[in-house]
Amino acid sequence: MEGMSERAYAAHSGLSRGAVQKARKNGRLVLFADGSINAAASDARRGAMTDPDQQMRSRGGSGSGDGAVSGPGDSTSYLKARTALTVYQAQERQLSIQRKKGVLVDRARAETLVFRLARQERDTWVTWPTRVAALMAAQLSADMEKASGVPVTIETAILQRVLETHVREQLDALADLRVSLG
């Protein structure tokens, strides 16, 4: 026999005999003509063909427990990258679900809607004194006449100017408010 048996190669590589049989079946081992395993060539082929994460699990290791520094060819860097990718994909799926449920909205659209709402509110308040000045003047005149017994007339234009002044002061104060969505 030129090379190793499955059992001997399992002991050499730190794998179970079943893992060696599976590697042989999947073509990850280099065999001599007599069917025995070429250990050096098989180690190289397995290293090139096997996922580093799978190799680490098959040896029973956790990746970072040996105190070695992670480098570009080290399986721990692969594990970290794979974990980061998995976490990123999970977060992306969660955001997609939240968008579909309506929990999450597009920031630019939300800012546009808030601006539009504030503009509509402002426009409503700017036109309010014109709409209510005549009604308020008539009601105040009637209430004062009822209370004093003397006919009183409140000019609609004067009341409208007073209301407009106070509404604009209030709107100026509200103009300093800023909505922060981030």
PDB file of C-alpha atoms in Angstrom:
ATOM      1  CA  MET A   1       0.000   0.000   0.000  1.00  0.00           C
ATOM      2  CA  GLU A   2       1.514   3.333  -1.124  1.00  0.00           C
ATOM      3  CA  GLY A   3      -0.598   5.727   1.027  1.00  0.00           C
ATOM      4  CA  MET A   4      -2.856   5.689   4.048  1.00  0.00           C
ATOM      5  CA  SER A   5      -6.047   3.848   4.795  1.00  0.00           C
ATOM      6  CA  GLU A   6      -9.235   5.800   5.570  1.00  0.00           C
ATOM      7  CA  ARG A   7      -8.777   5.083   9.256  1.00  0.00           C
ATOM      8  CA  ALA A   8      -5.128   6.240   9.246  1.00  0.00           C
ATOM      9  CA  TYR A   9      -5.992   9.375   7.234  1.00  0.00           C
ATOM     10  CA  ALA A  10      -8.824  10.169   9.662  1.00  0.00           C
ATOM     11  CA  ALA A  11      -6.343  10.057  12.557  1.00  0.00           C
ATOM     12  CA  HIS A  12      -3.821  12.121  10.537  1.00  0.00           C
ATOM     13  CA  SER A  13      -6.309  14.850   9.556  1.00  0.00           C
ATOM     14  CA  GLY A  14      -8.332  14.955  12.781  1.00  0.00           C
ATOM     15  CA  LEU A  15     -11.530  14.006  10.954  1.00  0.00           C
ATOM     16  CA  SER A  16     -13.956  11.213  11.661  1.00  0.00           C
ATOM     17  CA  ARG A  17     -13.830   8.153   9.441  1.00  0.00           C
ATOM     18  CA  GLY A  18     -17.275   9.102   8.102  1.00  0.00           C
ATOM     19  CA  ALA A  19     -15.973  12.547   7.109  1.00  0.00           C
ATOM     20  CA  VAL A  20     -13.038  10.920   5.320  1.00  0.00           C
ATOM     21  CA  GLN A  21     -15.425   8.596   3.472  1.00  0.00           C
ATOM     22  CA  LYS A  22     -17.585  11.560   2.481  1.00  0.00           C
ATOM     23  CA  ALA A  23     -14.509  13.505   1.281  1.00  0.00           C
ATOM     24  CA  ARG A  24     -13.421  10.498  -0.758  1.00  0.00           C
ATOM     25  CA  LYS A  25     -16.897  10.166  -2.301  1.00  0.00           C
ATOM     26  CA  ASN A  26     -16.982  13.894  -3.170  1.00  0.00           C
ATOM     27  CA  GLY A  27     -13.548  13.863  -4.792  1.00  0.00           C
ATOM     28  CA  ARG A  28     -11.739  15.928  -2.158  1.00  0.00           C
ATOM     29  CA  LEU A  29      -9.077  13.245  -1.617  1.00  0.00           C
ATOM     30  CA  VAL A  30      -6.186  12.271  -3.889  1.00  0.00           C
ATOM     31  CA  LEU A  31      -5.859   8.516  -4.245  1.00  0.00           C
ATOM     32  CA  PHE A  32      -3.002   6.309  -5.357  1.00  0.00           C
ATOM     33  CA  ALA A  33      -3.591   3.599  -7.965  1.00  0.00           C
ATOM     34  CA  ASP A  34      -4.112   0.994  -5.217  1.00  0.00           C
ATOM     35  CA  GLY A  35      -6.943   3.117  -3.662  1.00  0.00           C
ATOM     36  CA  SER A  36      -4.930   4.299  -0.686  1.00  0.00           C
ATOM     37  CA  ILE A  37      -4.943   8.008   0.232  1.00  0.00           C
ATOM     38  CA  ASN A  38      -2.100  10.380  -0.697  1.00  0.00           C
ATOM     39  CA  ALA A  39      -2.070  12.379   2.566  1.00  0.00           C
ATOM     40  CA  ALA A  40      -0.076  15.451   1.443  1.00  0.00           C
ATOM     41  CA  ALA A  41      -1.990  15.931  -1.820  1.00  0.00           C
ATOM     42  CA  SER A  42      -5.327  15.215  -0.114  1.00  0.00           C
ATOM     43  CA  ASP A  43      -4.640  17.791   2.604  1.00  0.00           C
ATOM     44  CA  ALA A  44      -3.941  20.409  -0.059  1.00  0.00           C
ATOM     45  CA  ARG A  45      -7.018  19.500  -2.120  1.00  0.00           C
ATOM     46  CA  ARG A  46      -9.310  19.459   0.910  1.00  0.00           C
ATOM     47  CA  GLY A  47      -7.931  22.847   1.973  1.00  0.00           C
ATOM     48  CA  ALA A  48      -8.705  24.303  -1.452  1.00  0.00           C
ATOM     49  CA  MET A  49     -12.132  22.689  -1.874  1.00  0.00           C
ATOM     50  CA  THR A  50     -13.606  22.758   1.613  1.00  0.00           C
ATOM     51  CA  ASP A  51     -15.340  25.747   3.162  1.00  0.00           C
ATOM     52  CA  PRO A  52     -13.113  27.006   6.035  1.00  0.00           C
ATOM     53  CA  ASP A  53     -16.180  27.194   8.270  1.00  0.00           C
ATOM     54  CA  GLN A  54     -16.884  23.525   7.598  1.00  0.00           C
ATOM     55  CA  GLN A  55     -13.261  22.590   8.292  1.00  0.00           C
ATOM     56  CA  MET A  56     -13.348  24.424  11.621  1.00  0.00           C
ATOM     57  CA  ARG A  57     -16.584  22.709  12.667  1.00  0.00           C
ATOM     58  CA  SER A  58     -15.295  19.287  11.649  1.00  0.00           C
ATOM     59  CA  ARG A  59     -12.287  19.778  13.935  1.00  0.00           C
ATOM     60  CA  GLY A  60     -14.553  20.869  16.766  1.00  0.00           C
ATOM     61  CA  GLY A  61     -13.012  24.353  16.922  1.00  0.00           C
ATOM     62  CA  SER A  62     -14.802  27.634  17.478  1.00  0.00           C
ATOM     63  CA  GLY A  63     -12.494  29.781  15.383  1.00  0.00           C
ATOM     64  CA  SER A  64     -11.000  32.281  17.804  1.00  0.00           C
ATOM     65  CA  GLY A  65     -10.249  30.178  20.876  1.00  0.00           C
ATOM     66  CA  ASP A  66      -6.668  29.383  19.914  1.00  0.00           C
ATOM     67  CA  GLY A  67      -5.433  32.975  20.338  1.00  0.00           C
ATOM     68  CA  ALA A  68      -4.181  33.244  16.755  1.00  0.00           C
ATOM     69  CA  VAL A  69      -4.388  36.550  14.936  1.00  0.00           C
ATOM     70  CA  SER A  70      -6.929  36.578  12.137  1.00  0.00           C
ATOM     71  CA  GLY A  71      -5.457  37.205   8.720  1.00  0.00           C
ATOM     72  CA  PRO A  72      -6.766  37.229   5.160  1.00  0.00           C
ATOM     73  CA  GLY A  73      -6.306  33.483   4.705  1.00  0.00           C
ATOM     74  CA  ASP A  74      -7.461  32.559   8.189  1.00  0.00           C
ATOM     75  CA  SER A  75     -10.816  30.854   8.611  1.00  0.00           C
ATOM     76  CA  THR A  76     -11.756  33.167  11.493  1.00  0.00           C
ATOM     77  CA  SER A  77     -11.790  36.144   9.119  1.00  0.00           C
ATOM     78  CA  TYR A  78     -14.014  34.113   6.829  1.00  0.00           C
ATOM     79  CA  LEU A  79     -16.314  33.297   9.744  1.00  0.00           C
ATOM     80  CA  LYS A  80     -16.474  36.943  10.791  1.00  0.00           C
ATOM     81  CA  ALA A  81     -17.284  38.056   7.246  1.00  0.00           C
ATOM     82  CA  ARG A  82     -19.907  35.362   6.879  1.00  0.00           C
ATOM     83  CA  THR A  83     -21.476  36.299  10.216  1.00  0.00           C
ATOM     84  CA  ALA A  84     -21.496  39.989   9.255  1.00  0.00           C
ATOM     85  CA  LEU A  85     -23.158  39.130   5.937  1.00  0.00           C
ATOM     86  CA  THR A  86     -25.799  37.019   7.672  1.00  0.00           C
ATOM     87  CA  VAL A  87     -26.552  39.796  10.169  1.00  0.00           C
ATOM     88  CA  TYR A  88     -26.757  42.361   7.344  1.00  0.00           C
ATOM     89  CA  GLN A  89     -29.141  40.160   5.337  1.00  0.00           C
ATOM     90  CA  ALA A  90     -31.351  39.628   8.392  1.00  0.00           C
ATOM     91  CA  GLN A  91     -31.488  43.380   9.055  1.00  0.00           C
ATOM     92  CA  GLU A  92     -32.287  44.044   5.407  1.00  0.00           C
ATOM     93  CA  ARG A  93     -35.145  41.501   5.512  1.00  0.00           C
ATOM     94  CA  GLN A  94     -36.477  43.049   8.718  1.00  0.00           C
ATOM     95  CA  LEU A  95     -36.474  46.536   7.150  1.00  0.00           C
ATOM     96  CA  SER A  96     -38.222  45.190   4.055  1.00  0.00           C
ATOM     97  CA  ILE A  97     -40.937  43.610   6.218  1.00  0.00           C
ATOM     98  CA  GLN A  98     -41.384  46.828   8.199  1.00  0.00           C
ATOM     99  CA  ARG A  99     -41.720  48.807   4.930  1.00  0.00           C
ATOM    100  CA  LYS A 100     -44.355  46.371   3.658  1.00  0.00           C
ATOM    101  CA  LYS A 101     -46.297  46.605   6.927  1.00  0.00           C
ATOM    102  CA  GLY A 102     -46.214  50.406   6.734  1.00  0.00           C
ATOM    103  CA  VAL A 103     -44.217  50.760   9.952  1.00  0.00           C
ATOM    104  CA  LEU A 104     -41.309  52.249   8.032  1.00  0.00           C
ATOM    105  CA  VAL A 105     -41.720  55.091   5.520  1.00  0.00           C
ATOM    106  CA  ASP A 106     -39.408  56.795   3.075  1.00  0.00           C
ATOM    107  CA  ARG A 107     -37.689  59.735   4.783  1.00  0.00           C
ATOM    108  CA  ALA A 108     -37.915  62.103   1.786  1.00  0.00           C
ATOM    109  CA  ARG A 109     -41.626  61.357   1.405  1.00  0.00           C
ATOM    110  CA  ALA A 110     -42.231  61.911   5.127  1.00  0.00           C
ATOM    111  CA  GLU A 111     -40.394  65.257   5.033  1.00  0.00           C
ATOM    112  CA  THR A 112     -42.447  66.319   2.004  1.00  0.00           C
ATOM    113  CA  LEU A 113     -45.692  65.362   3.732  1.00  0.00           C
ATOM    114  CA  VAL A 114     -44.750  67.207   6.948  1.00  0.00           C
ATOM    115  CA  PHE A 115     -43.824  70.306   4.944  1.00  0.00           C
ATOM    116  CA  ARG A 116     -47.094  70.140   2.985  1.00  0.00           C
ATOM    117  CA  LEU A 117     -49.114  69.741   6.191  1.00  0.00           C
ATOM    118  CA  ALA A 118     -47.350  72.699   7.827  1.00  0.00           C
ATOM    119  CA  ARG A 119     -47.963  74.831   4.706  1.00  0.00           C
ATOM    120  CA  GLN A 120     -51.681  73.944   4.681  1.00  0.00           C
ATOM    121  CA  GLU A 121     -51.946  74.740   8.405  1.00  0.00           C
ATOM    122  CA  ARG A 122     -50.208  78.095   7.886  1.00  0.00           C
ATOM    123  CA  ASP A 123     -52.442  78.989   4.911  1.00  0.00           C
ATOM    124  CA  THR A 124     -55.551  78.136   6.943  1.00  0.00           C
ATOM    125  CA  TRP A 125     -54.463  80.410   9.789  1.00  0.00           C
ATOM    126  CA  VAL A 126     -53.518  83.289   7.446  1.00  0.00           C
ATOM    127  CA  THR A 127     -57.026  83.325   5.927  1.00  0.00           C
ATOM    128  CA  TRP A 128     -58.837  82.744   9.235  1.00  0.00           C
ATOM    129  CA  PRO A 129     -59.160  86.434  10.330  1.00  0.00           C
ATOM    130  CA  THR A 130     -60.836  87.328   7.014  1.00  0.00           C
ATOM    131  CA  ARG A 131     -63.361  84.497   7.415  1.00  0.00           C
ATOM    132  CA  VAL A 132     -64.311  85.149  11.058  1.00  0.00           C
ATOM    133  CA  ALA A 133     -63.848  88.913  11.565  1.00  0.00           C
ATOM    134  CA  ALA A 134     -67.391  89.850  10.474  1.00  0.00           C
ATOM    135  CA  LEU A 135     -68.985  87.094  12.587  1.00  0.00           C
ATOM    136  CA  MET A 136     -66.885  87.999  15.640  1.00  0.00           C
ATOM    137  CA  ALA A 137     -67.613  91.736  15.243  1.00  0.00           C
ATOM    138  CA  ALA A 138     -71.360  91.097  15.051  1.00  0.00           C
ATOM    139  CA  GLN A 139     -71.325  88.725  18.032  1.00  0.00           C
ATOM    140  CA  LEU A 140     -69.212  91.084  20.172  1.00  0.00           C
ATOM    141  CA  SER A 141     -71.444  94.048  19.263  1.00  0.00           C
ATOM    142  CA  ALA A 142     -74.574  92.094  20.202  1.00  0.00           C
ATOM    143  CA  ASP A 143     -73.065  90.857  23.497  1.00  0.00           C
ATOM    144  CA  MET A 144     -71.861  94.343  24.505  1.00  0.00           C
ATOM    145  CA  GLU A 145     -75.228  95.898  23.624  1.00  0.00           C
ATOM    146  CA  LYS A 146     -77.010  93.223  25.652  1.00  0.00           C
ATOM    147  CA  ALA A 147     -74.703  93.770  28.634  1.00  0.00           C
ATOM    148  CA  SER A 148     -74.709  97.590  28.586  1.00  0.00           C
ATOM    149  CA  GLY A 149     -78.056  98.348  26.951  1.00  0.00           C
ATOM    150  CA  VAL A 150     -76.341 100.818  24.618  1.00  0.00           C
ATOM    151  CA  PRO A 151     -75.998 100.047  20.898  1.00  0.00           C
ATOM    152  CA  VAL A 152     -72.308  99.276  20.123  1.00  0.00           C
ATOM    153  CA  THR A 153     -70.772  98.772  16.677  1.00  0.00           C
ATOM    154  CA  ILE A 154     -67.428  97.070  16.253  1.00  0.00           C
ATOM    155  CA  GLU A 155     -65.873  97.680  12.853  1.00  0.00           C
ATOM    156  CA  THR A 156     -65.159  94.437  11.008  1.00  0.00           C
ATOM    157  CA  ALA A 157     -62.028  95.874   9.316  1.00  0.00           C
ATOM    158  CA  ILE A 158     -60.497  96.922  12.664  1.00  0.00           C
ATOM    159  CA  LEU A 159     -61.174  93.528  14.258  1.00  0.00           C
ATOM    160  CA  GLN A 160     -59.752  91.799  11.162  1.00  0.00           C
ATOM    161  CA  ARG A 161     -56.491  93.830  11.369  1.00  0.00           C
ATOM    162  CA  VAL A 162     -56.125  93.039  15.089  1.00  0.00           C
ATOM    163  CA  LEU A 163     -56.701  89.320  14.464  1.00  0.00           C
ATOM    164  CA  GLU A 164     -54.283  89.278  11.512  1.00  0.00           C
ATOM    165  CA  THR A 165     -51.578  90.936  13.636  1.00  0.00           C
ATOM    166  CA  HIS A 166     -51.898  88.356  16.412  1.00  0.00           C
ATOM    167  CA  VAL A 167     -52.156  85.380  14.019  1.00  0.00           C
ATOM    168  CA  ARG A 168     -48.987  86.495  12.143  1.00  0.00           C
ATOM    169  CA  GLU A 169     -47.100  86.868  15.443  1.00  0.00           C
ATOM    170  CA  GLN A 170     -48.106  83.336  16.370  1.00  0.00           C
ATOM    171  CA  LEU A 171     -47.134  81.969  12.936  1.00  0.00           C
ATOM    172  CA  ASP A 172     -43.760  83.732  13.154  1.00  0.00           C
ATOM    173  CA  ALA A 173     -43.149  82.042  16.504  1.00  0.00           C
ATOM    174  CA  LEU A 174     -44.107  78.661  15.031  1.00  0.00           C
ATOM    175  CA  ALA A 175     -41.843  79.207  12.005  1.00  0.00           C
ATOM    176  CA  ASP A 176     -38.809  78.638  14.245  1.00  0.00           C
ATOM    177  CA  LEU A 177     -39.907  75.062  14.982  1.00  0.00           C
ATOM    178  CA  ARG A 178     -37.976  72.433  13.015  1.00  0.00           C
ATOM    179  CA  VAL A 179     -38.960  68.846  12.418  1.00  0.00           C
ATOM    180  CA  SER A 180     -36.064  66.420  12.709  1.00  0.00           C
ATOM    181  CA  LEU A 181     -36.671  62.960  11.277  1.00  0.00           C
ATOM    182  CA  GLY A 182     -33.152  61.714  11.780  1.00  0.00           C
TER     183      GLY A 182
END
